[in-house]
PDB file of C-alpha atoms in Angstrom:
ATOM      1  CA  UNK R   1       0.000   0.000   0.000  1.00 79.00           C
ATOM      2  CA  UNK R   2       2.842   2.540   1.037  1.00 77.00           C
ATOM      3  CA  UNK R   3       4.435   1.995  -2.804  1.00 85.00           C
ATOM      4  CA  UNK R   4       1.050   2.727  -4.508  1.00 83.00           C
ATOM      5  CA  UNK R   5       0.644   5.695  -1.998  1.00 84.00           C
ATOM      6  CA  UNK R   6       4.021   6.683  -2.881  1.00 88.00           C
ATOM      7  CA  UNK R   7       3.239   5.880  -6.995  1.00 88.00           C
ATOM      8  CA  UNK R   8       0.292   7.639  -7.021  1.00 86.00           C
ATOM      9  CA  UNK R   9       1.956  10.775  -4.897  1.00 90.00           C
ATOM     10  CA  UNK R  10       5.092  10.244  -7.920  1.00 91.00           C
ATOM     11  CA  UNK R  11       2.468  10.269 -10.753  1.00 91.00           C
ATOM     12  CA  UNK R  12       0.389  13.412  -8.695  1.00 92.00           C
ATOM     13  CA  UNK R  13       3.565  15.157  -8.996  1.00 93.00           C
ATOM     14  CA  UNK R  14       4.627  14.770 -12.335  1.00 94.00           C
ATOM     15  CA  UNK R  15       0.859  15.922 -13.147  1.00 92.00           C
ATOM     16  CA  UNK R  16       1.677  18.931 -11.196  1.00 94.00           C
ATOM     17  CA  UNK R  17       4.897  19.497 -12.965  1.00 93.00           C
ATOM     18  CA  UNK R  18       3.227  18.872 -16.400  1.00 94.00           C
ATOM     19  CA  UNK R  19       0.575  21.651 -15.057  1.00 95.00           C
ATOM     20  CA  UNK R  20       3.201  24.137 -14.052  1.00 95.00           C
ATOM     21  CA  UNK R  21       4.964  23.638 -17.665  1.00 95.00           C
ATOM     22  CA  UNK R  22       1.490  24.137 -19.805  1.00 95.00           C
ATOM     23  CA  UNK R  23       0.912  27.057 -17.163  1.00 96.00           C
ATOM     24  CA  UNK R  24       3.797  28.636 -17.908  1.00 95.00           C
ATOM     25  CA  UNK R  25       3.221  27.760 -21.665  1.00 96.00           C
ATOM     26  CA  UNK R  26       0.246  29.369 -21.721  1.00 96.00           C
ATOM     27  CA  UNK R  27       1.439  32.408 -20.098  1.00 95.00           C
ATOM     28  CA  UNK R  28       4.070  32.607 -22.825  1.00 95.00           C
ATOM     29  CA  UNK R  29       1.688  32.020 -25.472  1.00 96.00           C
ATOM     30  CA  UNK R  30      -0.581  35.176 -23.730  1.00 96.00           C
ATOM     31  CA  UNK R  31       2.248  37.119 -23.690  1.00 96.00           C
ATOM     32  CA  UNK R  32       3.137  36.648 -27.479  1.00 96.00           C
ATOM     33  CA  UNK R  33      -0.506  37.203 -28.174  1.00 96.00           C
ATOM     34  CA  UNK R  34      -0.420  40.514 -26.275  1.00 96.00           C
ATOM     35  CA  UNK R  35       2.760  41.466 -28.093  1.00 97.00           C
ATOM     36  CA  UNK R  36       1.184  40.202 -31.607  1.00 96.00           C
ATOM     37  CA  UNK R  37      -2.213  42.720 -30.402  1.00 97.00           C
ATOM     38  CA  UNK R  38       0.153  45.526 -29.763  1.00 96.00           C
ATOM     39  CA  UNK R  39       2.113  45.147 -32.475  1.00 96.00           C
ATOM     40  CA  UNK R  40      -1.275  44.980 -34.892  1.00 96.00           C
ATOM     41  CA  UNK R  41      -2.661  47.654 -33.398  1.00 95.00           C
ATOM     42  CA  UNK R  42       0.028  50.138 -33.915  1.00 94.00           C
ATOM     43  CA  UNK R  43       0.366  49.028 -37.598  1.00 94.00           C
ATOM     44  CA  UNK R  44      -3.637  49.793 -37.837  1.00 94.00           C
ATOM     45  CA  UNK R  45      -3.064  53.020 -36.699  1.00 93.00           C
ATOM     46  CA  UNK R  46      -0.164  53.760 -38.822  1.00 92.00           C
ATOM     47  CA  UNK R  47      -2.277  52.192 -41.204  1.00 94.00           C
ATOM     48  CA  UNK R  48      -4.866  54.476 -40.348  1.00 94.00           C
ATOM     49  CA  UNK R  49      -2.262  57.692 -41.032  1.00 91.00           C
ATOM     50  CA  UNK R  50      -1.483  56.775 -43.755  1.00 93.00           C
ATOM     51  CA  UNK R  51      -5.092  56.259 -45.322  1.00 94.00           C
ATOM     52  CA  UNK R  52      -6.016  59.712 -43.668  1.00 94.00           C
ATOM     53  CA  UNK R  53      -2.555  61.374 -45.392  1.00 94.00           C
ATOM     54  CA  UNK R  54      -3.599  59.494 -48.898  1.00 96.00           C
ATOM     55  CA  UNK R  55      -6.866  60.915 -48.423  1.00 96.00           C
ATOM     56  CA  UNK R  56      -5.900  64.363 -47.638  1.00 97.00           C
ATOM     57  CA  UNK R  57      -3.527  64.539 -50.916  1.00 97.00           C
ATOM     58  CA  UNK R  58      -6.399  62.867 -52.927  1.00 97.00           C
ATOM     59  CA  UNK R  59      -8.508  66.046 -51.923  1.00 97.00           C
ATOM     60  CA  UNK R  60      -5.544  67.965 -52.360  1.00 98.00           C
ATOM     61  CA  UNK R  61      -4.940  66.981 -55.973  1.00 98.00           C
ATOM     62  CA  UNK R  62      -8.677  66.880 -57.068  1.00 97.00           C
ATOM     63  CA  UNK R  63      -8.480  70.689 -56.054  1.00 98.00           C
ATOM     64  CA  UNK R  64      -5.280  71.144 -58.134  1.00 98.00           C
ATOM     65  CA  UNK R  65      -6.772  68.771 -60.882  1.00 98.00           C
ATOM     66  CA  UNK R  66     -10.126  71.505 -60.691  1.00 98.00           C
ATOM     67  CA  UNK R  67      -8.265  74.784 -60.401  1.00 98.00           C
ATOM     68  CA  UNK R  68      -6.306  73.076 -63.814  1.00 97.00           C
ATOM     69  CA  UNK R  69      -9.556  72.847 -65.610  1.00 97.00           C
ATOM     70  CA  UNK R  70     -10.484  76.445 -64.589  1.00 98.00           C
ATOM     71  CA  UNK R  71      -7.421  77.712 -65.623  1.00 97.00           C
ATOM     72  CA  UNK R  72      -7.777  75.453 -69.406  1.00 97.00           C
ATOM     73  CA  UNK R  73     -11.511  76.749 -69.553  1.00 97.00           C
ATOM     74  CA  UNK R  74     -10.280  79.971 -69.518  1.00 97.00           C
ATOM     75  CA  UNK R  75      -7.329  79.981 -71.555  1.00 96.00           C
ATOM     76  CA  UNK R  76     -10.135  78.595 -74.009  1.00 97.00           C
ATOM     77  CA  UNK R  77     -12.401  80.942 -73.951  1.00 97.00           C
ATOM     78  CA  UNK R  78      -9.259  83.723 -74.399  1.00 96.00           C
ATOM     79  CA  UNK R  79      -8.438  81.568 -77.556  1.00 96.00           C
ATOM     80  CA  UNK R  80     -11.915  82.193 -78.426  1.00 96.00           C
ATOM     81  CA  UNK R  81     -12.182  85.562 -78.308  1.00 96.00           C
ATOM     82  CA  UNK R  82      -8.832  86.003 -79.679  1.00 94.00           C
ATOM     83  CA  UNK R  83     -10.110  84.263 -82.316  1.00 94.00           C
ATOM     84  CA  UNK R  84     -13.036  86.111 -82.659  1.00 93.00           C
ATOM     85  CA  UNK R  85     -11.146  89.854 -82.413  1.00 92.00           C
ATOM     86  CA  UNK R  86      -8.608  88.311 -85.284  1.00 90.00           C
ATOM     87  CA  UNK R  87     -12.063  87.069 -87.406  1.00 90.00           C
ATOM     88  CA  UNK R  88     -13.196  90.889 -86.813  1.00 89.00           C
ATOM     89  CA  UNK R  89      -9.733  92.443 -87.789  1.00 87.00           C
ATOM     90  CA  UNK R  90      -9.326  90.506 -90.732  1.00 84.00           C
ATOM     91  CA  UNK R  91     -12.969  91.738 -91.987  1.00 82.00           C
ATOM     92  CA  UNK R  92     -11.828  95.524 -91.070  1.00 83.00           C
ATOM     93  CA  UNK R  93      -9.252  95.256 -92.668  1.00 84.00           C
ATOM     94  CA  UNK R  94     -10.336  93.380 -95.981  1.00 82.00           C
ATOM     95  CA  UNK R  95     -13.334  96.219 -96.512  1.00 86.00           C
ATOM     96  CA  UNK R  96     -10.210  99.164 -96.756  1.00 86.00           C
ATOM     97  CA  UNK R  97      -7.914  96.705 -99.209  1.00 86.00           C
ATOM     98  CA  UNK R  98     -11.014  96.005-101.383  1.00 87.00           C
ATOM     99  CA  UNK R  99     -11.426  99.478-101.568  1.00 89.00           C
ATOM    100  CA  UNK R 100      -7.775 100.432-102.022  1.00 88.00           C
ATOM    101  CA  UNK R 101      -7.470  97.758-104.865  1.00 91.00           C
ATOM    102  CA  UNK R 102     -10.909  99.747-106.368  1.00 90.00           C
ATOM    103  CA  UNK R 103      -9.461 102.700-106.505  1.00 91.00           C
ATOM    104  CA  UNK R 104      -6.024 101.924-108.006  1.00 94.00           C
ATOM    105  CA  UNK R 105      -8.330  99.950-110.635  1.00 91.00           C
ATOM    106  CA  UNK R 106     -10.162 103.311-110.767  1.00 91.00           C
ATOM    107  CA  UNK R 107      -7.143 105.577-110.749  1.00 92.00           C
ATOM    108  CA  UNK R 108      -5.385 103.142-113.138  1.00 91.00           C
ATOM    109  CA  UNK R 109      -8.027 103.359-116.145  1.00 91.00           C
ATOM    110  CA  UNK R 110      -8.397 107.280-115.154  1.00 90.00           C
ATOM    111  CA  UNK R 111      -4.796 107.160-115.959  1.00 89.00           C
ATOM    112  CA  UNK R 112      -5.414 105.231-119.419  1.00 89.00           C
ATOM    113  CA  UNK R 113      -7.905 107.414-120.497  1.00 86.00           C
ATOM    114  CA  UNK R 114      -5.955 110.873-119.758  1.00 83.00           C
ATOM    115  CA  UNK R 115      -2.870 109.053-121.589  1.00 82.00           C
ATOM    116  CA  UNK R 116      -4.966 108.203-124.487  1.00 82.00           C
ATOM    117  CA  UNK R 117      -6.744 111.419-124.575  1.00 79.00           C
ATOM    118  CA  UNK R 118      -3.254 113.651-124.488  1.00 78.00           C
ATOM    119  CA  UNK R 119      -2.454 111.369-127.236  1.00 77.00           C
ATOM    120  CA  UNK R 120      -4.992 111.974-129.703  1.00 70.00           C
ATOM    121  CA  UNK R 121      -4.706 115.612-131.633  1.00 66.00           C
ATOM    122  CA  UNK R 122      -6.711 118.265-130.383  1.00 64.00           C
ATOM    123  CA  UNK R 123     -10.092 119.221-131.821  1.00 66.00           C
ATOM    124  CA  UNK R 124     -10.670 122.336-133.686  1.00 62.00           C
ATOM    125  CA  UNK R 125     -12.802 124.739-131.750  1.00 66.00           C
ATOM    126  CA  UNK R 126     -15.029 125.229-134.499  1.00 62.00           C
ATOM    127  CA  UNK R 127     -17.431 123.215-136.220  1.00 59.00           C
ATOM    128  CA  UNK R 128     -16.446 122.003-139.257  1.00 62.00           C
ATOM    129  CA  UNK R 129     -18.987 121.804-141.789  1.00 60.00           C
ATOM    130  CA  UNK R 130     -19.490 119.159-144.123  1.00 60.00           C
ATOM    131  CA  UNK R 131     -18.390 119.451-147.830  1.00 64.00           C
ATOM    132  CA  UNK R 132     -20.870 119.707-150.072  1.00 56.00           C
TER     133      UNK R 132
END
């Protein structure tokens, strides 16, 4: 009886040994854990940063992105009136050259004429009267 007392205290023992050890297993493995939590937690919030910083330049460049439409909008409608004031130039200035080349066509036949009128012999003042 004293040896199965003494086995059964021998296998109690080892049962508390085997409890200690998975104890202080466990305690390991809930201090890993913890560490694993704390280290996943401070990557979500850097994680977090940088989401908020990509979302800040996002806004930031969508403003830059509209202000460069503005700025193309109204460099096109300068174009367009540019475009326009050369249209109206061009007109006011055609009108004066059609005129001008008018008046040299004018000038230039009044200039014919004279030349062929100094050219023929001059007429007698008096009527002539016909031969009979």
């Amino acid at each position: 009886m004293y040896d199965k007392v003494r086995a059964d205290e021998k296998v109690l023992e080892q049962a508390k040994l085997e409890l200690e050890r998975r104890e202080i297993e466990l305690e390991s493995r809930e201090e890993r854990l913890l560490q694993a939590k704390g280290k996943l937690t401070e990557a979500i919030e850097k994680h977090k940063g940088r989401i908020e910083s990509t979302k800040i330049a996002a806004e930031h460049n969508e403003k830059l992105v509209q202000q460069a439409v503005q700025k193309r909008d109204s460099a096109e409608a300068k174009v367009l009136e540019a475009s326009v004031a050369l249209q109206s130039r061009d007109v006011a200035i055609a009108r004066p050259i059609e005129t001008n080349t008018k008046l040299t066509v004018v000038v230039a036949s009044l200039s014919r004429e004279k030349d062929s009128l100094m050219m023929r012999p001059p007429r007698p003042s008096t009527p002539q009267l016909p031969m009979n």
